[in-house]
Coordinates of C-alpha atoms in Angstrom, one line a residue:
Chain A
M906 CA 16.0 -18.6 -8.9
S907 CA 15.7 -20.1 -5.5
A908 CA 17.6 -18.2 -2.8
Q909 CA 19.2 -21.4 -1.7
V910 CA 21.7 -21.4 -4.6
L911 CA 23.4 -18.2 -3.3
F912 CA 25.3 -20.3 -0.8
D913 CA 26.7 -23.9 -0.5
A914 CA 25.4 -26.5 1.8
P915 CA 27.6 -25.5 4.7
G916 CA 30.6 -27.6 5.7
P917 CA 32.0 -27.7 9.3
K918 CA 33.5 -24.2 9.0
G919 CA 30.3 -22.9 7.4
R920 CA 28.2 -24.4 10.1
R921 CA 30.3 -22.8 12.8
N922 CA 30.1 -19.4 11.0
M923 CA 26.3 -19.9 10.7
V924 CA 26.0 -20.5 14.5
I925 CA 28.0 -17.3 15.1
V926 CA 25.9 -15.2 12.6
N927 CA 22.7 -16.7 14.2
I928 CA 23.9 -15.7 17.7
V929 CA 24.9 -12.2 16.6
G930 CA 21.6 -11.8 14.7
A931 CA 19.6 -13.0 17.7
I932 CA 21.6 -10.6 20.0
V933 CA 20.8 -7.7 17.7
V934 CA 17.1 -8.5 17.6
I935 CA 16.9 -9.0 21.3
G936 CA 19.0 -5.9 21.9
I937 CA 16.6 -3.8 19.9
A938 CA 13.7 -5.3 21.9
V939 CA 15.4 -4.6 25.2
L940 CA 16.1 -1.0 24.2
V941 CA 12.4 -0.5 23.3
L942 CA 11.4 -2.1 26.6
I943 CA 13.8 0.1 28.6
R944 CA 12.3 3.2 26.9
F945 CA 8.8 1.8 27.6
G946 CA 9.8 1.4 31.3
Q947 CA 11.2 4.9 31.5
T948 CA 8.0 6.4 30.3
G949 CA 5.7 4.2 32.4
Q950 CA 4.3 2.3 29.4
L951 CA 4.9 -1.0 31.2
E952 CA 2.5 -0.4 34.1
A953 CA 0.2 -3.3 34.2
D954 CA -3.1 -1.5 34.1
R955 CA -2.2 0.2 30.8
W956 CA -2.1 -3.2 29.2
T957 CA -4.8 -5.0 31.2
S958 CA -7.3 -2.2 30.4
M959 CA -7.1 -3.4 26.8
F960 CA -8.6 -6.7 27.8
T961 CA -11.7 -5.4 29.7
A962 CA -15.3 -5.8 28.6
N963 CA -15.5 -2.0 28.3
A964 CA -12.7 -1.8 25.8
W965 CA -14.1 -4.5 23.6
M966 CA -17.8 -4.1 23.9
N967 CA -17.9 -0.3 23.6
F968 CA -14.9 0.5 21.4
L969 CA -13.0 -2.3 19.6
I970 CA -15.9 -4.5 18.5
P971 CA -18.1 -1.6 17.2
G972 CA -15.0 -0.2 15.5
L973 CA -14.2 -3.5 13.9
R974 CA -17.8 -3.9 12.8
N975 CA -17.7 -0.5 11.1
T976 CA -14.3 -1.4 9.5
L977 CA -15.8 -4.6 8.1
I978 CA -18.9 -2.9 6.9
A979 CA -16.9 -0.3 4.9
A980 CA -14.5 -3.0 3.6
A981 CA -17.4 -5.3 2.5
L982 CA -19.3 -2.6 0.7
S983 CA -16.1 -1.4 -1.0
I984 CA -15.2 -4.9 -2.1
V985 CA -18.6 -5.5 -3.6
F986 CA -18.8 -2.1 -5.4
S987 CA -15.2 -2.2 -6.6
M988 CA -15.8 -5.6 -8.1
L989 CA -18.7 -4.2 -10.0
F990 CA -16.8 -1.1 -11.0
G991 CA -13.8 -3.2 -12.0
I992 CA -15.8 -5.7 -14.2
V993 CA -17.7 -2.9 -15.9
F994 CA -14.7 -0.7 -16.7
G995 CA -12.4 -3.7 -17.3
L996 CA -14.8 -4.9 -20.0
G997 CA -15.2 -1.3 -21.2
R998 CA -11.5 -1.3 -21.9
L999 CA -11.8 -4.5 -24.0
T1000 CA -14.8 -3.6 -26.1
T1001 CA -14.6 -3.0 -29.8
I1002 CA -16.5 0.3 -29.5
A1003 CA -13.7 2.8 -29.6
P1004 CA -15.3 5.8 -27.6
L1005 CA -16.3 3.4 -24.8
R1006 CA -12.8 2.1 -24.7
W1007 CA -11.3 5.5 -24.5
I1008 CA -13.7 6.7 -21.7
S1009 CA -13.0 3.6 -19.7
G1010 CA -9.3 4.0 -20.2
I1011 CA -9.4 7.6 -19.0
V1012 CA -11.6 6.8 -16.0
V1013 CA -9.4 3.9 -14.9
E1014 CA -6.0 5.7 -15.4
F1015 CA -7.4 8.8 -13.6
F1016 CA -8.7 7.1 -10.5
R1017 CA -5.6 4.9 -10.3
A1018 CA -3.4 8.0 -10.1
V1019 CA -5.3 10.0 -7.5
P1020 CA -4.5 9.3 -3.8
V1021 CA -7.3 7.6 -1.9
L1022 CA -7.1 10.1 1.0
I1023 CA -7.5 13.0 -1.5
M1024 CA -10.7 11.4 -2.8
M1025 CA -12.0 10.6 0.6
V1026 CA -11.5 14.1 2.0
A1027 CA -13.1 15.7 -1.1
F1028 CA -16.2 13.4 -1.0
W1029 CA -16.5 13.8 2.8
L1030 CA -16.5 17.6 2.6
G1031 CA -18.2 17.8 -0.7
F1032 CA -21.2 15.6 0.2
G1033 CA -21.3 17.3 3.6
Y1034 CA -21.5 20.7 1.9
A1035 CA -24.0 19.5 -0.7
Q1036 CA -26.2 17.8 2.0
T1037 CA -27.0 15.0 -0.4
F1038 CA -26.9 12.4 2.4
D1039 CA -27.8 12.2 6.0
P1040 CA -24.8 13.8 7.9
N1041 CA -24.2 10.7 9.9
T1042 CA -23.7 8.5 6.8
V1043 CA -21.5 11.0 4.9
P1044 CA -18.2 9.6 6.3
L1045 CA -19.2 6.0 5.4
V1046 CA -20.2 7.2 1.9
A1047 CA -16.9 9.0 1.4
V1048 CA -14.9 6.0 2.6
V1049 CA -16.7 3.5 0.4
L1050 CA -16.8 5.7 -2.7
A1051 CA -13.1 6.6 -2.5
L1052 CA -12.1 2.9 -1.9
T1053 CA -14.4 1.8 -4.7
L1054 CA -13.0 4.2 -7.3
Y1055 CA -9.4 3.5 -6.6
N1056 CA -9.6 -0.3 -6.1
G1057 CA -12.2 -0.6 -8.8
S1058 CA -9.7 0.8 -11.3
V1059 CA -7.0 -1.6 -10.1
I1060 CA -9.5 -4.5 -10.5
A1061 CA -10.4 -3.2 -14.0
E1062 CA -6.7 -3.6 -14.9
L1063 CA -6.7 -7.0 -13.3
V1064 CA -9.7 -8.0 -15.5
R1065 CA -7.9 -6.7 -18.5
S1066 CA -4.6 -8.5 -17.8
G1067 CA -6.6 -11.6 -16.9
V1068 CA -8.2 -11.6 -20.3
F1069 CA -4.9 -10.8 -22.0
G1070 CA -3.3 -13.7 -20.2
L1071 CA -5.7 -16.2 -21.7
P1072 CA -4.3 -18.3 -24.6
K1073 CA -5.5 -17.0 -28.0
G1074 CA -7.1 -20.3 -28.7
Q1075 CA -9.9 -19.5 -26.3
R1076 CA -11.0 -16.5 -28.3
E1077 CA -10.6 -18.4 -31.6
A1078 CA -12.7 -21.3 -30.4
A1079 CA -15.5 -18.9 -29.3
A1080 CA -15.3 -17.2 -32.7
A1081 CA -15.3 -20.7 -34.4
I1082 CA -18.6 -21.6 -32.9
G1083 CA -20.0 -18.3 -34.1
M1084 CA -19.9 -16.1 -30.9
T1085 CA -19.6 -12.4 -31.3
H1086 CA -16.7 -10.5 -29.7
S1087 CA -18.8 -9.3 -26.7
K1088 CA -20.4 -12.8 -26.3
S1089 CA -17.0 -14.5 -26.3
L1090 CA -15.8 -11.9 -23.7
R1091 CA -18.8 -12.4 -21.4
L1092 CA -19.2 -16.2 -21.7
V1093 CA -15.7 -17.6 -22.4
E1094 CA -13.0 -15.1 -21.4
L1095 CA -14.3 -13.2 -18.4
P1096 CA -15.3 -16.3 -16.3
Q1097 CA -11.8 -17.8 -16.9
A1098 CA -10.1 -14.4 -16.3
L1099 CA -12.0 -14.0 -13.0
I1100 CA -10.8 -17.4 -11.8
A1101 CA -7.2 -16.7 -12.9
M1102 CA -7.3 -13.3 -11.1
L1103 CA -8.9 -14.5 -7.9
P1104 CA -5.7 -14.7 -5.9
S1105 CA -4.7 -11.1 -7.0
L1106 CA -8.3 -10.1 -6.2
V1107 CA -8.0 -11.4 -2.7
S1108 CA -4.7 -9.5 -2.3
Q1109 CA -6.5 -6.4 -3.5
F1110 CA -9.1 -7.0 -0.7
V1111 CA -6.1 -6.7 1.8
V1112 CA -5.5 -3.2 0.3
I1113 CA -9.1 -2.3 0.8
L1114 CA -9.2 -3.5 4.4
K1115 CA -5.9 -1.6 5.1
D1116 CA -7.0 1.6 3.4
S1117 CA -10.3 1.6 5.3
A1118 CA -8.3 2.8 8.2
L1119 CA -7.9 6.1 6.4
G1120 CA -11.5 6.6 7.3
S1121 CA -10.5 7.6 10.8
W1122 CA -9.3 11.0 9.3
V1123 CA -12.7 11.7 7.8
T1124 CA -14.4 11.0 11.2
Y1125 CA -15.7 7.5 10.2
N1126 CA -15.7 5.6 13.4
E1127 CA -13.9 2.5 12.3
L1128 CA -11.4 0.4 14.3
L1129 CA -8.5 2.9 14.3
F1130 CA -10.8 5.8 15.2
M1131 CA -12.4 3.9 18.1
S1132 CA -9.1 2.6 19.5
R1133 CA -7.7 6.2 19.4
L1134 CA -10.9 7.3 21.2
Y1135 CA -10.4 4.5 23.8
G1136 CA -6.6 5.2 24.1
S1137 CA -7.1 8.9 24.7
G1138 CA -9.8 8.3 27.3
N1139 CA -7.7 5.8 29.2
G1140 CA -4.2 7.3 28.8
N1141 CA -2.9 4.2 27.0
M1142 CA -2.8 5.4 23.4
L1143 CA 0.2 3.3 22.5
Q1144 CA -1.4 0.1 23.8
A1145 CA -4.7 0.8 22.1
L1146 CA -2.9 1.4 18.8
I1147 CA -0.9 -1.8 19.1
V1148 CA -4.0 -3.8 19.7
A1149 CA -5.7 -2.2 16.7
A1150 CA -2.7 -2.9 14.6
L1151 CA -2.6 -6.6 15.7
I1152 CA -6.3 -7.0 14.7
F1153 CA -5.6 -5.6 11.3
I1154 CA -2.5 -7.7 10.9
L1155 CA -4.4 -10.9 11.8
L1156 CA -7.3 -10.1 9.4
N1157 CA -5.0 -9.3 6.5
W1158 CA -2.7 -12.2 7.2
M1159 CA -5.7 -14.6 7.0
L1160 CA -6.7 -12.9 3.7
T1161 CA -3.2 -13.4 2.3
K1162 CA -3.2 -17.0 3.3
L1163 CA -6.5 -17.4 1.6
A1164 CA -5.0 -15.9 -1.6
D1165 CA -2.2 -18.4 -1.5
Y1166 CA -4.6 -21.3 -0.9
V1167 CA -6.9 -20.1 -3.7
A1168 CA -4.0 -19.8 -6.1
K1169 CA -3.0 -23.4 -5.4
R1170 CA -6.5 -24.8 -5.7
L1171 CA -7.4 -22.9 -8.9
S1172 CA -4.4 -23.4 -11.2
S1173 CA -6.2 -26.4 -12.9
R1174 CA -9.5 -24.5 -13.4
T1175 CA -8.4 -22.0 -16.1
A1176 CA -6.2 -21.9 -19.2
A1177 CA -4.6 -18.6 -17.9
P1178 CA -1.6 -18.5 -15.5
V1179 CA -2.8 -18.1 -11.9
H1180 CA -0.8 -15.6 -9.7
A1181 CA -1.0 -14.5 -6.1
P1182 CA 1.2 -11.4 -6.4
D1183 CA 1.9 -9.0 -3.6
A1184 CA -0.8 -6.5 -3.1
D1185 CA 0.3 -3.1 -4.5
V1186 CA 2.7 -4.7 -7.0
Q1187 CA 0.3 -6.6 -9.1
E1188 CA 0.7 -4.2 -12.1
E1189 CA 3.7 -6.4 -12.8
I1190 CA 1.6 -9.1 -14.4
E1191 CA 0.1 -6.4 -16.5
E1192 CA 3.6 -5.6 -17.8
K1193 CA 4.0 -9.3 -18.6
A1194 CA 0.7 -9.4 -20.4
K1195 CA 1.7 -6.5 -22.6
A1196 CA 5.1 -7.9 -23.5
Chain B
M1376 CA -16.4 34.5 -10.8
N1377 CA -15.7 32.6 -14.0
L1378 CA -13.6 29.5 -14.0
F1379 CA -10.3 31.2 -14.6
E1380 CA -10.9 33.8 -11.9
Q1381 CA -11.8 31.0 -9.5
I1382 CA -8.5 29.2 -10.3
G1383 CA -6.6 32.4 -9.9
Y1384 CA -8.3 33.1 -6.6
L1385 CA -7.5 29.6 -5.2
F1386 CA -3.9 29.7 -6.4
S1387 CA -3.2 33.2 -5.0
N1388 CA -4.9 32.5 -1.6
Y1389 CA -3.5 29.0 -0.9
D1390 CA -0.1 27.6 -1.4
V1391 CA -1.1 24.7 -3.7
V1392 CA 2.2 24.3 -5.5
G1393 CA 4.0 24.5 -2.1
S1394 CA 1.8 21.7 -0.7
F1395 CA 2.8 19.5 -3.7
W1396 CA 6.4 20.4 -3.0
V1397 CA 6.0 19.1 0.6
N1398 CA 4.7 15.8 -0.7
I1399 CA 7.6 15.6 -3.1
Q1400 CA 10.1 16.1 -0.3
L1401 CA 8.3 13.6 1.9
T1402 CA 8.5 11.1 -1.0
F1403 CA 12.2 11.9 -1.6
W1404 CA 13.4 11.2 1.9
A1405 CA 11.0 8.3 2.5
A1406 CA 12.2 6.7 -0.8
I1407 CA 15.8 6.9 0.3
G1408 CA 15.0 5.5 3.7
A1409 CA 12.8 2.7 2.2
M1410 CA 15.5 1.9 -0.4
I1411 CA 18.2 1.4 2.3
L1412 CA 16.0 -0.5 4.7
G1413 CA 14.4 -2.5 2.0
T1414 CA 17.8 -3.6 0.5
V1415 CA 19.0 -4.7 4.0
L1416 CA 15.8 -6.6 4.5
A1417 CA 16.1 -8.3 1.1
L1418 CA 19.7 -9.3 1.9
M1419 CA 18.6 -10.7 5.2
R1420 CA 15.8 -12.7 3.5
V1421 CA 18.1 -14.3 1.0
S1422 CA 21.0 -14.7 3.5
P1423 CA 22.1 -18.2 4.7
A1424 CA 21.5 -17.4 8.4
P1425 CA 18.1 -18.6 9.6
S1426 CA 17.9 -15.9 12.3
L1427 CA 18.3 -13.1 9.7
Q1428 CA 15.8 -14.8 7.4
W1429 CA 13.3 -15.1 10.2
A1430 CA 13.8 -11.5 11.3
G1431 CA 13.3 -10.2 7.7
L1432 CA 10.2 -12.4 7.1
T1433 CA 8.7 -11.2 10.4
Y1434 CA 9.3 -7.6 9.5
V1435 CA 7.7 -7.9 6.1
T1436 CA 4.7 -9.9 7.3
L1437 CA 3.9 -7.5 10.1
V1438 CA 4.5 -4.2 8.3
R1439 CA 2.8 -5.2 5.0
N1440 CA -0.4 -6.1 6.9
T1441 CA -0.5 -3.0 9.0
P1442 CA -2.4 0.0 7.6
L1443 CA 0.0 2.9 6.9
T1444 CA -2.4 5.1 8.8
I1445 CA -1.8 3.2 12.0
I1446 CA 2.0 3.3 11.5
I1447 CA 2.0 7.0 11.1
T1448 CA -0.6 7.5 13.9
M1449 CA 1.6 5.4 16.1
G1450 CA 4.6 7.5 15.3
V1451 CA 2.9 10.7 16.4
L1452 CA 0.6 9.6 19.2
G1453 CA 2.7 6.7 20.4
V1454 CA 6.4 7.3 19.8
W1455 CA 6.2 11.1 20.1
G1456 CA 3.2 11.5 22.4
Q1457 CA 3.8 8.6 24.8
L1458 CA 7.5 7.6 24.5
Q1459 CA 8.5 11.3 24.2
I1460 CA 11.0 10.7 21.5
T1461 CA 11.7 13.8 19.4
F1462 CA 13.8 14.4 16.3
A1463 CA 13.8 18.2 16.1
D1464 CA 12.9 21.1 18.4
N1465 CA 10.9 22.7 15.6
F1466 CA 7.4 21.2 15.8
D1467 CA 6.7 21.1 12.1
L1468 CA 10.1 19.6 11.2
N1469 CA 9.6 17.0 14.0
F1470 CA 6.3 15.8 12.5
F1471 CA 7.8 15.9 9.0
I1472 CA 10.6 13.6 10.1
F1473 CA 8.1 11.3 11.8
A1474 CA 6.1 11.1 8.6
C1475 CA 9.2 10.3 6.5
I1476 CA 10.2 7.5 8.9
G1477 CA 6.7 6.1 9.0
L1478 CA 6.5 6.1 5.2
A1479 CA 10.0 4.6 4.9
V1480 CA 9.3 1.9 7.4
Y1481 CA 6.0 0.9 5.6
H1482 CA 7.4 1.0 2.0
A1483 CA 10.6 -0.8 3.0
A1484 CA 8.6 -4.0 3.2
F1485 CA 7.4 -3.5 -0.4
V1486 CA 10.9 -2.6 -1.6
C1487 CA 12.2 -5.8 0.0
E1488 CA 9.5 -7.8 -1.9
A1489 CA 10.3 -6.0 -5.2
L1490 CA 14.0 -6.8 -4.8
R1491 CA 13.2 -10.4 -4.0
S1492 CA 11.2 -10.6 -7.2
G1493 CA 14.2 -9.1 -8.9
V1494 CA 16.5 -11.8 -7.4
N1495 CA 14.1 -14.3 -8.9
T1496 CA 14.8 -13.0 -12.4
V1497 CA 18.5 -13.8 -12.1
P1498 CA 19.2 -17.2 -13.6
L1499 CA 20.5 -20.0 -11.4
G1500 CA 23.7 -20.2 -13.5
Q1501 CA 24.8 -16.8 -12.4
A1502 CA 24.8 -17.8 -8.8
E1503 CA 26.5 -21.1 -9.6
A1504 CA 29.2 -19.3 -11.6
A1505 CA 29.7 -16.9 -8.7
R1506 CA 30.1 -19.9 -6.4
A1507 CA 32.4 -21.7 -8.8
I1508 CA 34.9 -18.8 -8.8
G1509 CA 34.8 -19.0 -5.0
L1510 CA 32.9 -15.9 -4.1
P1511 CA 31.4 -16.0 -0.6
F1512 CA 27.7 -15.0 0.0
L1513 CA 28.1 -11.3 0.5
T1514 CA 30.5 -10.8 -2.4
A1515 CA 28.4 -12.9 -4.7
A1516 CA 25.3 -10.9 -3.7
R1517 CA 27.2 -7.5 -4.1
L1518 CA 29.0 -8.2 -7.4
V1519 CA 26.8 -10.7 -9.2
I1520 CA 23.3 -11.1 -8.0
F1521 CA 22.1 -7.7 -6.7
P1522 CA 23.3 -5.6 -9.7
Q1523 CA 21.2 -7.8 -11.9
A1524 CA 18.3 -8.0 -9.4
F1525 CA 18.0 -4.2 -9.2
R1526 CA 17.7 -4.0 -13.0
G1527 CA 15.1 -6.8 -13.0
A1528 CA 13.2 -5.1 -10.2
V1529 CA 12.8 -1.7 -11.9
A1530 CA 9.1 -2.2 -12.7
P1531 CA 8.0 -3.3 -9.2
L1532 CA 10.3 -0.7 -7.6
G1533 CA 8.6 1.9 -9.9
N1534 CA 5.2 0.7 -8.7
T1535 CA 6.4 1.0 -5.1
L1536 CA 7.6 4.6 -5.8
I1537 CA 4.2 5.5 -7.3
A1538 CA 2.4 4.0 -4.3
L1539 CA 4.8 6.1 -2.1
I1540 CA 4.0 9.3 -3.9
K1541 CA 0.3 8.7 -3.4
N1542 CA 0.7 7.5 0.2
S1543 CA 2.7 10.6 1.1
T1544 CA -0.8 12.2 1.5
V1545 CA -1.3 10.0 4.6
A1546 CA 1.3 12.3 6.3
A1547 CA -1.8 14.4 7.0
V1548 CA -2.7 11.9 9.7
G1549 CA 0.7 12.5 11.2
S1550 CA 0.1 16.3 11.7
V1551 CA 2.0 17.4 8.6
A1552 CA -0.4 20.3 7.9
T1553 CA 1.3 21.7 4.8
E1554 CA 0.9 18.7 2.5
T1555 CA -1.7 18.3 -0.2
S1556 CA -4.6 16.5 1.5
S1557 CA -4.4 18.9 4.6
V1558 CA -4.2 21.9 2.3
M1559 CA -7.1 20.6 0.2
R1560 CA -9.2 20.0 3.3
T1561 CA -8.6 23.6 4.4
M1562 CA -9.4 25.0 1.0
I1563 CA -12.7 23.1 0.7
E1564 CA -13.7 24.0 4.3
F1565 CA -13.4 27.7 3.4
N1566 CA -14.7 27.5 -0.2
G1567 CA -17.5 24.9 -0.1
N1568 CA -18.9 26.2 -3.4
M1569 CA -15.8 25.2 -5.3
V1570 CA -15.4 21.6 -4.1
V1571 CA -15.3 20.1 -7.6
L1572 CA -12.7 22.6 -8.9
I1573 CA -10.5 22.2 -5.8
F1574 CA -10.6 18.4 -6.0
M1575 CA -9.8 18.5 -9.7
I1576 CA -6.8 20.7 -9.1
F1577 CA -5.3 18.2 -6.7
A1578 CA -6.4 15.2 -8.7
V1579 CA -4.8 16.5 -11.9
G1580 CA -1.7 17.5 -9.9
Y1581 CA -1.3 13.8 -8.9
V1582 CA -2.0 12.6 -12.4
I1583 CA 0.8 14.9 -13.6
L1584 CA 3.2 13.6 -10.8
V1585 CA 2.4 9.9 -11.2
V1586 CA 2.0 9.3 -14.9
P1587 CA 5.6 10.3 -15.9
V1588 CA 7.0 8.2 -13.1
G1589 CA 5.1 5.2 -14.5
V1590 CA 6.3 6.0 -18.1
V1591 CA 9.9 6.4 -17.0
T1592 CA 10.1 3.2 -15.0
T1593 CA 8.4 1.2 -17.7
T1594 CA 10.9 2.5 -20.3
L1595 CA 13.8 2.0 -17.8
S1596 CA 12.7 -1.5 -17.0
R1597 CA 12.8 -2.4 -20.7
K1598 CA 16.1 -0.6 -21.3
L1599 CA 17.8 -2.0 -18.2
A1600 CA 16.6 -5.5 -18.5
V1601 CA 19.5 -7.8 -18.8
A1602 CA 19.3 -9.4 -22.3
R1603 CA 19.1 -13.1 -21.9

């Protein structure tokens, strides 16, 4: 249902009311902004150098850009590994070999239920204690592994729902030309499912990028960590955090736009319905696939 | 020590159950806050006034793309540390409230989207019928659209609740030292030889918390779905 049917095309009275609501709405929004600014002024947050110091070469070359680079490294590694994990366990849940199916099911359900931060902290301290890796790379390993296990499980579910979403005829056609179940999965169903789930996949990358900021708590020097470092050194923590947040928002917003674009472009490339659902809520499609 | 002695040792020396209770409390208050804020945002987004639609859309776009970690860090280091806003004299309670607000602010954006997807499940005819009997926007939304939208939104709302339960661990970033991930960190730091066991205790705890919520919301979403 489009939201537009909730109200009529406004007549003269309606248009007048709309102007009033618009003005009131604008006053409320501006009022909140003014209150925030007054508070900023009282606590000295509006002093120019607190803001200008965010736009110096020192801030960017020594803190924000190295931090951003580390964020992107962690996110890129996690994206690649969670794709692999997701395809392996997604197919594992679809195979005809029952024990493999059960193990994949347990693995996926388990890692989907455990909070990412719990995994990250456990890997960080666990690997640190076991001394399996160079101490400098332990935080990165913990971040990538935790993000991979969680998001990989979500992607495995996406693979499963993508294959479920395909019309039955695809499987029947594969069987008709003599393909085995696993061959039909690999050659016919998975490629189409991957295309159909691409938009949801890109939305999941937004989750990975966002959650990489958790790395700051396990001493991985990503963007949030570095901007906190800069903010505490220069006495402009609030401004440093705002800039870091804006960088994250910009990156994720571009990824979201990419997901929408991909969804539009791909709808003709597969027999399955193509969705670009909201990140974090994509289990919804799975429900539909089951029903 | 055998396995049972180790488990006994960990449970008697650390307040594991209490730490889960803190996360449940965080989830409870944040869920209420997110529900209220999210409903208001959803109303704004489907309202006829462009200024309200714009404000709602801006909120959702900004908040959904910001890491929760930054929101909670900003609460503690920015709002408390720099703007000197406090909610309670008690240090622990103050950080607890900040964490609840951070969680609520973040998840309200997802509640808003869930409700909007619920509004999309309501057939056009319902809104037309409400209009035909002369109900204005707010009354139509309150009496006809939103009651059905809530029932249609149970599944995505359940997913948001599950995400909220898991994300309540991020309160650790906001100096809530009594919740699970902080307690687990302390436990591992002092008992490095029991890393796997400690991790499993907390992981299984979350599985126990999360799985029933999923089952209940799935059943509810089937039961409450408006038959059409």
